mmCIF file of C-alpha atoms in Angstrom:
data_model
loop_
_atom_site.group_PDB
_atom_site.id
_atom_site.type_symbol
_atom_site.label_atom_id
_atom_site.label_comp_id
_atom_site.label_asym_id
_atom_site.label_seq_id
_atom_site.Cartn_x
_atom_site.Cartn_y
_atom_site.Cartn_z
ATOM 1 C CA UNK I 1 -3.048 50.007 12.737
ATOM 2 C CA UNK I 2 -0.668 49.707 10.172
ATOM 3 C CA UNK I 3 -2.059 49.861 6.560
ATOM 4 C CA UNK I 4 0.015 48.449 3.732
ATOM 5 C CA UNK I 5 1.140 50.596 0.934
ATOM 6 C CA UNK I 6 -0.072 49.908 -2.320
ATOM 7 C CA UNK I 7 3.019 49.325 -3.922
ATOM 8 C CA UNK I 8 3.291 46.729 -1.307
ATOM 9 C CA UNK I 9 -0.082 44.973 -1.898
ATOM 10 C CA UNK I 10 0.956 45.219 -5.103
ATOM 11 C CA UNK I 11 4.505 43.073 -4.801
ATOM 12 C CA UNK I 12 2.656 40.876 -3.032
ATOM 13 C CA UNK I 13 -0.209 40.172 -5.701
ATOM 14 C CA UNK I 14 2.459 39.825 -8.258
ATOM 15 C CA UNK I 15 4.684 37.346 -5.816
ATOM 16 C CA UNK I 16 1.459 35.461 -5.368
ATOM 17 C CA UNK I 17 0.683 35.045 -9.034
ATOM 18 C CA UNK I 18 4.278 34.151 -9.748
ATOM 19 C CA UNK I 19 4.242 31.512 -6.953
ATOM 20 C CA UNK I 20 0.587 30.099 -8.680
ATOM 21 C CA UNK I 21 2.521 29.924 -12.172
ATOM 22 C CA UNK I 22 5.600 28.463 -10.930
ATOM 23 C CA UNK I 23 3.751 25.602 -9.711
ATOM 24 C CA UNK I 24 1.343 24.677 -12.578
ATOM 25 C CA UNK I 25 4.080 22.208 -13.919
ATOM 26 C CA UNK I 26 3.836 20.083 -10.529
ATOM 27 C CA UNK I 27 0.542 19.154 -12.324
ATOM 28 C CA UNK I 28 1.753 17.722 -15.345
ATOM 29 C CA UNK I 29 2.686 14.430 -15.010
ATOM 30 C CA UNK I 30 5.759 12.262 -15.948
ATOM 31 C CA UNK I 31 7.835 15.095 -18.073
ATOM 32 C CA UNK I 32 10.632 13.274 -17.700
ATOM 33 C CA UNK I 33 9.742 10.019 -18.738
ATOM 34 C CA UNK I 34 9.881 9.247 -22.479
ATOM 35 C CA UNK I 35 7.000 7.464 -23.813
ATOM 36 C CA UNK I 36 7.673 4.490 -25.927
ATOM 37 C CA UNK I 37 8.258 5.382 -29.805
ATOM 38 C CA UNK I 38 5.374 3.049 -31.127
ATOM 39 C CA UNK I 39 2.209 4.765 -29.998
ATOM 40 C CA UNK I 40 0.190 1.808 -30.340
ATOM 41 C CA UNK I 41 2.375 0.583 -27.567
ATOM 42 C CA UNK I 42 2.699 3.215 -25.545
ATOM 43 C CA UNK I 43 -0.811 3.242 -25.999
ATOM 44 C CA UNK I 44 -1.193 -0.095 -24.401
ATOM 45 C CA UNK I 45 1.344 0.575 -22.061
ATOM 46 C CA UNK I 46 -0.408 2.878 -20.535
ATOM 47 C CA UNK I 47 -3.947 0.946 -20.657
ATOM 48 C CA UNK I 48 -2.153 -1.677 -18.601
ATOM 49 C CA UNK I 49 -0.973 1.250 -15.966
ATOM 50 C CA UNK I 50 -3.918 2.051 -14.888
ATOM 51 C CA UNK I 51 -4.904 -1.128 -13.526
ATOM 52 C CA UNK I 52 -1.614 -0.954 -11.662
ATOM 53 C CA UNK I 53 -1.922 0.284 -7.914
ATOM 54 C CA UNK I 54 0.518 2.843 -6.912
ATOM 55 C CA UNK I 55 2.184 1.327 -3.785
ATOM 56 C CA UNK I 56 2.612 4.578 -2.124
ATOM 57 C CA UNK I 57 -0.407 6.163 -2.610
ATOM 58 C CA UNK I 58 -2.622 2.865 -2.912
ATOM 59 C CA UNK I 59 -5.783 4.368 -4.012
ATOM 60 C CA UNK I 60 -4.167 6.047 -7.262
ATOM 61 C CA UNK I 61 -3.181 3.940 -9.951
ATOM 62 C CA UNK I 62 0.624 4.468 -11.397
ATOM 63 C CA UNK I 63 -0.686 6.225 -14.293
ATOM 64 C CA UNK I 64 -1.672 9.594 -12.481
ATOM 65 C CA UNK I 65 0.801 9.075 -9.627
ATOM 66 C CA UNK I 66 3.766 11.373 -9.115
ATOM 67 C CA UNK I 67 4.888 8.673 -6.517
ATOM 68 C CA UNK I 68 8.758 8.057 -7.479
ATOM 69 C CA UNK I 69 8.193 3.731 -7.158
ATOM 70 C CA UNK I 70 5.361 4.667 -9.573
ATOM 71 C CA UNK I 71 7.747 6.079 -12.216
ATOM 72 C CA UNK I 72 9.815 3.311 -11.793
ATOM 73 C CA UNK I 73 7.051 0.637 -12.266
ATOM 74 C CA UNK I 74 5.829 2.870 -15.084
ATOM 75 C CA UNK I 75 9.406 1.843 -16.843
ATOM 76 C CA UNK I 76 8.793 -1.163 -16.264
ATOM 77 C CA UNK I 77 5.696 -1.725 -17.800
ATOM 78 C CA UNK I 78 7.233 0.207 -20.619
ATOM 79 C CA UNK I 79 9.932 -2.296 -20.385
ATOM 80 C CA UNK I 80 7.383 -5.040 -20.337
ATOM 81 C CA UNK I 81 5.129 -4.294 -23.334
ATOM 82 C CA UNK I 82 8.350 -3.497 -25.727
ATOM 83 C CA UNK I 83 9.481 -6.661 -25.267
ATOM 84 C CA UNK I 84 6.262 -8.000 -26.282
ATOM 85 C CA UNK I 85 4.285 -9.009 -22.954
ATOM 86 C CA UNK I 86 0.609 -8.618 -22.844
ATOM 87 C CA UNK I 87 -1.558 -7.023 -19.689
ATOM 88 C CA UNK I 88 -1.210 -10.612 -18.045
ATOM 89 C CA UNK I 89 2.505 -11.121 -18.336
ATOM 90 C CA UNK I 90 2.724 -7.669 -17.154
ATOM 91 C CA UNK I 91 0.593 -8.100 -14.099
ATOM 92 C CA UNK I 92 1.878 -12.142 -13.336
ATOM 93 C CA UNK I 93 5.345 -9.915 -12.973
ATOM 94 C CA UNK I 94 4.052 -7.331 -10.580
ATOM 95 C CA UNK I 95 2.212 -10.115 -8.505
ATOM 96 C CA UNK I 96 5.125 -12.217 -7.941
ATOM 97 C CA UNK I 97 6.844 -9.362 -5.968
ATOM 98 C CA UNK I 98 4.187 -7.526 -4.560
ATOM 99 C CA UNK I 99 0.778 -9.876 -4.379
ATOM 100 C CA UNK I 100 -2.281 -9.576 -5.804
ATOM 101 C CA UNK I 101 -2.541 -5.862 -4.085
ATOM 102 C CA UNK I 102 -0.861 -4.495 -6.691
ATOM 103 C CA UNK I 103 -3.857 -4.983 -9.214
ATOM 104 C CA UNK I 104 -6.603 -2.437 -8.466
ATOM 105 C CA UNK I 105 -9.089 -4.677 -9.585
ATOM 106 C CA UNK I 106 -8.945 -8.109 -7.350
ATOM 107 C CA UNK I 107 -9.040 -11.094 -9.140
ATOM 108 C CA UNK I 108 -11.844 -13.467 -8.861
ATOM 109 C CA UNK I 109 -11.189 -16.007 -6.165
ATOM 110 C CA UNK I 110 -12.363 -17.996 -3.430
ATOM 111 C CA UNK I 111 -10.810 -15.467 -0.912
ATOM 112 C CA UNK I 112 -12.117 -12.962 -2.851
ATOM 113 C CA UNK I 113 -15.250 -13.816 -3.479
ATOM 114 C CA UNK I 114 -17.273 -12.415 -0.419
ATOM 115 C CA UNK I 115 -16.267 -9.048 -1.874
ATOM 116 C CA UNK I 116 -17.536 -10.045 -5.452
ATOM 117 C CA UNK I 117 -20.824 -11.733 -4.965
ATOM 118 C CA UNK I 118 -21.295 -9.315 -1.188
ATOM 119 C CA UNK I 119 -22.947 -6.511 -2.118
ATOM 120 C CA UNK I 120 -25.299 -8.225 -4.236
ATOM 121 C CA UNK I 121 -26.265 -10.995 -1.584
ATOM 122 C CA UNK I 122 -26.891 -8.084 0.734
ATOM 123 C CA UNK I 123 -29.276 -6.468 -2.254
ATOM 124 C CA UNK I 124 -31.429 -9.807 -2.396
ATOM 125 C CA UNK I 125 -31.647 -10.273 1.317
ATOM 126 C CA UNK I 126 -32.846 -6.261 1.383
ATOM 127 C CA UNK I 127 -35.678 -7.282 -1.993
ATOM 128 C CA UNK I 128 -36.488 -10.238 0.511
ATOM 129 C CA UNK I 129 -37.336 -8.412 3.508
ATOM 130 C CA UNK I 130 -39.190 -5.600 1.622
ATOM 131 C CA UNK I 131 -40.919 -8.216 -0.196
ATOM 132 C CA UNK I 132 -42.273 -10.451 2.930
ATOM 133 C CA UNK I 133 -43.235 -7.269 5.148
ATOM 134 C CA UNK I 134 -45.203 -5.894 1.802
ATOM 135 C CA UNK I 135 -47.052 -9.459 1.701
ATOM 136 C CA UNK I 136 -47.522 -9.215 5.367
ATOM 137 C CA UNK I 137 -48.840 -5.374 5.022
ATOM 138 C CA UNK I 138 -51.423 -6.646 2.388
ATOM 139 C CA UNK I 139 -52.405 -9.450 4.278
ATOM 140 C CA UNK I 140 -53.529 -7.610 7.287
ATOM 141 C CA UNK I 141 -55.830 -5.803 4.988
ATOM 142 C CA UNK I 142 -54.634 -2.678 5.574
ATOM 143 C CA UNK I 143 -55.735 0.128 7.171
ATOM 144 C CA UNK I 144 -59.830 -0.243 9.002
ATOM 145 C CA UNK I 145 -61.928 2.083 7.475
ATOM 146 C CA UNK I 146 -63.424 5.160 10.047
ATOM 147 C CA UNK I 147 -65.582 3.810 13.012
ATOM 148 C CA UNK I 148 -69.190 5.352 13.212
ATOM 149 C CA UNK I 149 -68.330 7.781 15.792
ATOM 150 C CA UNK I 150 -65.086 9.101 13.497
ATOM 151 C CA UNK I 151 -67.148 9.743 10.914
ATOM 152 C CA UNK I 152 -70.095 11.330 12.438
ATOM 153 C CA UNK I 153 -67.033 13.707 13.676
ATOM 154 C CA UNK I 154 -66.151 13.965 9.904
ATOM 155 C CA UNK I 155 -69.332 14.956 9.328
ATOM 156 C CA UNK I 156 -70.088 17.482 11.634
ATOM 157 C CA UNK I 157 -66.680 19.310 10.357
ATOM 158 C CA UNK I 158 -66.934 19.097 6.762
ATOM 159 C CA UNK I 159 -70.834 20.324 7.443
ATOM 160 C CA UNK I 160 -69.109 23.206 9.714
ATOM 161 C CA UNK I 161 -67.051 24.237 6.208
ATOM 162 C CA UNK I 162 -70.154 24.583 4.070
ATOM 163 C CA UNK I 163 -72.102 26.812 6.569
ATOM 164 C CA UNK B 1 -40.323 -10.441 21.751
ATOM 165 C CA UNK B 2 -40.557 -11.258 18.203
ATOM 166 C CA UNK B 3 -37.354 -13.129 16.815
ATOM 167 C CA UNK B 4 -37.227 -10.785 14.001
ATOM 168 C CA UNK B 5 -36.494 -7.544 16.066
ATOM 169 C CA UNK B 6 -33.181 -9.205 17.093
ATOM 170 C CA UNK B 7 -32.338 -8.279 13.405
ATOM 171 C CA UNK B 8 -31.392 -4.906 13.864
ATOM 172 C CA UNK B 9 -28.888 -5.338 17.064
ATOM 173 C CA UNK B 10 -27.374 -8.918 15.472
ATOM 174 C CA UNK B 11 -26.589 -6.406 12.317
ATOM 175 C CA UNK B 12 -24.856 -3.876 14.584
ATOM 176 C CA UNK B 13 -22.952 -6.491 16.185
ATOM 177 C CA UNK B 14 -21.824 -7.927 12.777
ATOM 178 C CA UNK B 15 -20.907 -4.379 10.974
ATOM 179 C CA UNK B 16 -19.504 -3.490 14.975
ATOM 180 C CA UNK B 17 -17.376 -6.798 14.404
ATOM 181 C CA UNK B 18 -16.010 -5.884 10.747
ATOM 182 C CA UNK B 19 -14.896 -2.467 11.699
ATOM 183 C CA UNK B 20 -13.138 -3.709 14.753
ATOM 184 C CA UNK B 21 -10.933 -6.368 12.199
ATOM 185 C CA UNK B 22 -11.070 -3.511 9.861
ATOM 186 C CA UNK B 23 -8.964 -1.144 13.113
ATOM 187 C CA UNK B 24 -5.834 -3.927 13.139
ATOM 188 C CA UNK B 25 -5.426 -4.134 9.444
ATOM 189 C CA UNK B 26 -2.527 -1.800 7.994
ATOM 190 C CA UNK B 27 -3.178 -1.617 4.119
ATOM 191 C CA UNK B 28 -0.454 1.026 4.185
ATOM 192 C CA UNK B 29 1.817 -1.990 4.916
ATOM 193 C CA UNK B 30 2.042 -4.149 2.042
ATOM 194 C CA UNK B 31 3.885 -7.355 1.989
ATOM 195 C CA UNK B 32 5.836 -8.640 -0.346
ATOM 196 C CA UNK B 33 5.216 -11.251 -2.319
ATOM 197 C CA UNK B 34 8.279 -13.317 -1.780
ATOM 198 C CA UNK B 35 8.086 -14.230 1.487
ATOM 199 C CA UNK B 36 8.559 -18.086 2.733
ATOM 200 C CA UNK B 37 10.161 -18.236 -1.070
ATOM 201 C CA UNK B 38 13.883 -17.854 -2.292
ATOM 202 C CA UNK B 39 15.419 -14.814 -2.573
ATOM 203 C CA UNK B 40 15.596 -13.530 -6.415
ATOM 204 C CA UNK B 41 18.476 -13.667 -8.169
ATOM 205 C CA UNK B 42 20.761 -10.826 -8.169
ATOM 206 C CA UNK B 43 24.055 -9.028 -7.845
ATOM 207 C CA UNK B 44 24.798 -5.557 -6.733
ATOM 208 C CA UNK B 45 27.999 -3.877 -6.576
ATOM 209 C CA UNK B 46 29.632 -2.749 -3.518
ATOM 210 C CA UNK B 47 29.367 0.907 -1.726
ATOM 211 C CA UNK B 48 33.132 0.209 -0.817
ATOM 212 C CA UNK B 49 34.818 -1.026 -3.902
ATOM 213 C CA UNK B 50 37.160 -2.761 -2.395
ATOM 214 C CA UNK B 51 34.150 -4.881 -0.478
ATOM 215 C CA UNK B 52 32.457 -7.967 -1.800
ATOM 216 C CA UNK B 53 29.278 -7.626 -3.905
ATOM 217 C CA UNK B 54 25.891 -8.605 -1.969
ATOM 218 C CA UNK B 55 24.560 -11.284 -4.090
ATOM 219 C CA UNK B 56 21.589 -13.671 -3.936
ATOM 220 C CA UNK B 57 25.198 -15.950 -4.041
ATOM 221 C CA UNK B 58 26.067 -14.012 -1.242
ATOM 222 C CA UNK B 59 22.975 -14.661 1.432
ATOM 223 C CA UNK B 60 23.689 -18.600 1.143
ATOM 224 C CA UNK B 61 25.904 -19.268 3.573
ATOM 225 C CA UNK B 62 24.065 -21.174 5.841
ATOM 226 C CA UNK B 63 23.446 -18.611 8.804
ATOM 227 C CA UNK B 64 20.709 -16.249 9.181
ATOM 228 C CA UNK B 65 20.740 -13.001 8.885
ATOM 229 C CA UNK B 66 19.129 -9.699 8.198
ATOM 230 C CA UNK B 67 19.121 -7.624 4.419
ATOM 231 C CA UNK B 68 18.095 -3.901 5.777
ATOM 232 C CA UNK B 69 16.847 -1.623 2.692
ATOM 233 C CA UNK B 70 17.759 1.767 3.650
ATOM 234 C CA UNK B 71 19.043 4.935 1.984
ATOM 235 C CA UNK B 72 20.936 8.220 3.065
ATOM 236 C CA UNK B 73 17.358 10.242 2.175
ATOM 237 C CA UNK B 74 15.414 8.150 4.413
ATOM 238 C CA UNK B 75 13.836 9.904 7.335
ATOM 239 C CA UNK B 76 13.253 7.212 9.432
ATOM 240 C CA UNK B 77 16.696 4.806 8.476
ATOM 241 C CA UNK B 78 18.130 7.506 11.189
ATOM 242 C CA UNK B 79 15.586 6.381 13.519
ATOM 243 C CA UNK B 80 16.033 2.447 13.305
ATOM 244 C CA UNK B 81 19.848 2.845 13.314
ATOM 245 C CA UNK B 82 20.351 2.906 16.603
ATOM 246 C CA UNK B 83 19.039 -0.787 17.037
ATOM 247 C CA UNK B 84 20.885 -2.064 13.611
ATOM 248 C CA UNK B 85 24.205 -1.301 15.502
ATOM 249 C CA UNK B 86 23.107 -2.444 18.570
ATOM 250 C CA UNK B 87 21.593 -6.353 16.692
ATOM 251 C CA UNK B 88 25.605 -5.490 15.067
ATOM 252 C CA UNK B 89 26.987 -5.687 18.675
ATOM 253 C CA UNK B 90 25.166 -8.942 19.658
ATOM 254 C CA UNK B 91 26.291 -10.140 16.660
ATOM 255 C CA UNK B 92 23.519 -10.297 14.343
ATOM 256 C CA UNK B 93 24.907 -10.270 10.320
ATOM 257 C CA UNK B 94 22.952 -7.147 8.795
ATOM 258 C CA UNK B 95 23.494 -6.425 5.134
ATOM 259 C CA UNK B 96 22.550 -3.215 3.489
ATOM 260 C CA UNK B 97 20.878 -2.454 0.364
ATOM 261 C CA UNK B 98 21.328 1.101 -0.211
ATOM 262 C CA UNK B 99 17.511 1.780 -2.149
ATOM 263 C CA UNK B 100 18.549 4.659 -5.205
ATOM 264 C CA UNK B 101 21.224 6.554 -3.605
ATOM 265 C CA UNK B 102 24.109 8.771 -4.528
ATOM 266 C CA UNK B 103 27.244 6.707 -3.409
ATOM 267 C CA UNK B 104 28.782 9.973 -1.936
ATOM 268 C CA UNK B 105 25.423 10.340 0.229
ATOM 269 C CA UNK B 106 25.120 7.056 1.313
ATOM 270 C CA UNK B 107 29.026 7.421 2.574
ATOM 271 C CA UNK B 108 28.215 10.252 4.385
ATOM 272 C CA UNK B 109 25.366 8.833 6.267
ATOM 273 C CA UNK B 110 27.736 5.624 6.913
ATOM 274 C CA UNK B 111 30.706 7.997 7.881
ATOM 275 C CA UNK B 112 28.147 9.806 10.719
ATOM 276 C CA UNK B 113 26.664 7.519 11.745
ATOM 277 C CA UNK B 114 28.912 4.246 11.602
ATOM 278 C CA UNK B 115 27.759 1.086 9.442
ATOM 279 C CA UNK B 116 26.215 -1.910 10.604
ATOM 280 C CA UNK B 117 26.273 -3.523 7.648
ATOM 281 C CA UNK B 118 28.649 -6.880 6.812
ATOM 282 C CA UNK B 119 27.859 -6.058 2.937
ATOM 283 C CA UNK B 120 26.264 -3.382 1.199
ATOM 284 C CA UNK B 121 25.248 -3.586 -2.153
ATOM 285 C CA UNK B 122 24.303 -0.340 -4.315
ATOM 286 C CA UNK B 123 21.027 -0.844 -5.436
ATOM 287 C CA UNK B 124 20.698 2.625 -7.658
ATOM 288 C CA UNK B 125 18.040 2.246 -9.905
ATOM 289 C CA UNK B 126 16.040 0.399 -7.358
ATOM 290 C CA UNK B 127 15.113 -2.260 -9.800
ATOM 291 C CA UNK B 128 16.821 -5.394 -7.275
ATOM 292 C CA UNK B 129 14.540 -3.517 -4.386
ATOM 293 C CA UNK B 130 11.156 -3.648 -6.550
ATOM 294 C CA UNK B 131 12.188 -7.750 -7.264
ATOM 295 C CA UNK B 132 12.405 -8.268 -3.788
ATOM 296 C CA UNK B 133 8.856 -6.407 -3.800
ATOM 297 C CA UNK B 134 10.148 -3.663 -1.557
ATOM 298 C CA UNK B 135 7.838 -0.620 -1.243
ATOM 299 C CA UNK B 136 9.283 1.626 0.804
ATOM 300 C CA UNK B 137 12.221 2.651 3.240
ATOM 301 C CA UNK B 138 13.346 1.274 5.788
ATOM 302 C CA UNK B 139 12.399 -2.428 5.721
ATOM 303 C CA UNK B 140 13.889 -5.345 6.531
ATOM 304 C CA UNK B 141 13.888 -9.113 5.665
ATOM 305 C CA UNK B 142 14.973 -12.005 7.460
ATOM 306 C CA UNK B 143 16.827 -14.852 5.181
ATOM 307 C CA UNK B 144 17.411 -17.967 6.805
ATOM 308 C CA UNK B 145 20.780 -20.166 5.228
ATOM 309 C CA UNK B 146 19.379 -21.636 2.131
ATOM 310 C CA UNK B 147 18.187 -17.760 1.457
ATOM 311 C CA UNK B 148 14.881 -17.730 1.688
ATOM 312 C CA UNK B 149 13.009 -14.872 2.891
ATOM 313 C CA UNK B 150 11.324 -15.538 6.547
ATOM 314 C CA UNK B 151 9.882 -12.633 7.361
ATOM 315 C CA UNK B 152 9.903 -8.906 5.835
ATOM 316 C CA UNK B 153 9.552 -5.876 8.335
ATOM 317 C CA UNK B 154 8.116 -2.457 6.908
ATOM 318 C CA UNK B 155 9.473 0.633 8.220
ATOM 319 C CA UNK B 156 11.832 0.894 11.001
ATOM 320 C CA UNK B 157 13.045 -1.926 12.392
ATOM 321 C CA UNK B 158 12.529 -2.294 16.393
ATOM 322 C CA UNK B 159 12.750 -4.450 19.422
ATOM 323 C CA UNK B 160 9.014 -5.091 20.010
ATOM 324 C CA UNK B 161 9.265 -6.608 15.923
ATOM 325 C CA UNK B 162 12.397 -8.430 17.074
ATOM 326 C CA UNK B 163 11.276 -10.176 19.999
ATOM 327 C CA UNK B 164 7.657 -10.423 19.239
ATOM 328 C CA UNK B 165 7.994 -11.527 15.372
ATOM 329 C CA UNK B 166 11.496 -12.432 14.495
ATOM 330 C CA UNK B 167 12.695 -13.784 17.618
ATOM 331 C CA UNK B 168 9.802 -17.351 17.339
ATOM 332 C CA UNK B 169 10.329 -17.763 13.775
ATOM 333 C CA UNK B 170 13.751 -18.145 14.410
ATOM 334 C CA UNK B 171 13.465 -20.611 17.698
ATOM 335 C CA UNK B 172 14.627 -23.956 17.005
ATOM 336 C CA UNK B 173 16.741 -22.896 14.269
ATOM 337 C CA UNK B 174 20.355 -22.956 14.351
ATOM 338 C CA UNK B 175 21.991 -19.613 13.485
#
């Protein structure tokens, strides 16, 4: 078998450090993007992105996606808020071209509303079922006490302890 | 048998049921907006400078025909082209909006591979694409005469979409 030199292992640890480093910046997002100058805007700007779906990675909002169409909606919303629009304007815009998809929270409507007012109609029919087969439980009186002969049987082995 | 042990397997049906709609859905396919509704307004410079621009202007001219959103970078553009030149052949009017290219790449692609574009308009900030509520490349949109949008196809365009989505929407129409 061969066996590596050191020197080699240690290229290789250096290489693989160097490779680990070299990539940290992938993690930082939007470098190249400039923020807007009023922080209070930006600020807001960004507040508004994250309610924005990133089309390309749909469960990520465009504020932590790397996603190039999220940059560019992320300019937009830039756009948006510097020329004075509130979250609504913003999001009216991004509906008209891409639907009410693009919002990561769906609005309240009549197609939406199963997925609203769902879970909680499944909780209440859950309370009502554990509720009617608790009655029922208590109505049968619950469990008979022991018959004669089971606790004669009782007896006899509890006596069997003592002794 | 009591009534209420039918509970369980009417459940299982139900949640069987939603998962089986859930299988045809494609949420990675998400339609734009615009469609049955005029195109926006807009006005993009030619690849070719000595072309016409591809306008909103442009796509009413009374016939129907296709605006293909593709770019030299895109993967599968190579594989729809095939069936862009061969709608070309048969005479279908395809224009091109070239989604944030370099002009040199997207002549290069058009050079190798021929163009079956009428007009091609260099879209290359990609802000006309994200009015037209484009998310991705290829797709393609259908714009009847008046130009509005009939029908948007995501990814690569083919014959099964053709026959089995365009080809009714457009019956009864004149071209």
């Amino acid at each position: 078998m061969i066996r590596p030199s050191r020197s080699a292992l240690a290229f290789l640890f250096i290489f693989l450090l160097a490779t680990l480093l070299a990539a940290a910046p992938a993690f930082s997002v939007a470098v190249d993007e400039t923020p807007l100058a009023d922080p209070r805007a930006e600020a807001e700007a960004r507040e508004i992105m994250k309610g924005i779906r990133c089309l390309v990675c749909q469960n990520q909002s465009i504020e932590d996606s790397n996603a190039d169409l999220a940059k560019d909606l992320r300019q937009i919303v830039r756009e948006r808020v510097a020329a004075g629009d509130g979250e609504k304007e913003v999001q009216d815009f991004l509906r008209a071209r891409y639907g009410d998809w693009i919002l990561l929270k769906p609005p309240f409507r009549t197609r939406t509303l199963p997925l609203w007012i769902g879970p909680f109609v499944i909780l209440a029919l859950g309370a009502t079922g554990l509720f009617i087969a608790n009655r029922r439980r208590a109505a049968d009186g619950g469990p008979e006490g022991l018959s004669d002969e089971e606790q004669q049987l009782l007896d006899v082995i509890e006596g069997e302890d003592e002794g | 048998m009591k009534p209420i042990y039918a509970i369980p397997l009417l459940l299982f049906v139900m949640v069987g049921l939603a998962l089986m709609v859930g299988l045809t859905l494609r949420p990675s396919e998400i339609p734009s907006a615009l469609i049955g509704r005029a195109v926006p307004e807009f006005s993009l410079p030619p690849l070719d400078p000595t072309a016409q621009e591809l306008s909103s202007e442009s796509l009413r001219d009374g016939k129907i025909k296709l605006l293909n959103v593709f770019a030299s970078w895109c993967g599968p553009c190579r594989i729809e082209h095939p069936f862009l030149m061969e709608l070309q052949r048969q005479s279908v009017t395809i224009h091109g909006l070239n989604y944030k290219d370099l002009e040199d790449d997207a002549r290069r692609f058009l050079n190798e591979l021929k163009s079956p574009y009428t007009l091609i308009g260099k879209d290359k900030d990609g802000r006309v694409g994200i009015d037209w509520g484009v998310s991705g490349v290829p797709e393609t949109f259908v714009v009847d005469g008046q130009g509005r949008i009939l029908y948007q196809h995501i990814g690569p365009l083919n014959r099964q979409a053709v026959e089995q989505q365009i080809a009714p929407l457009l019956k009864g129409r004149k071209k």
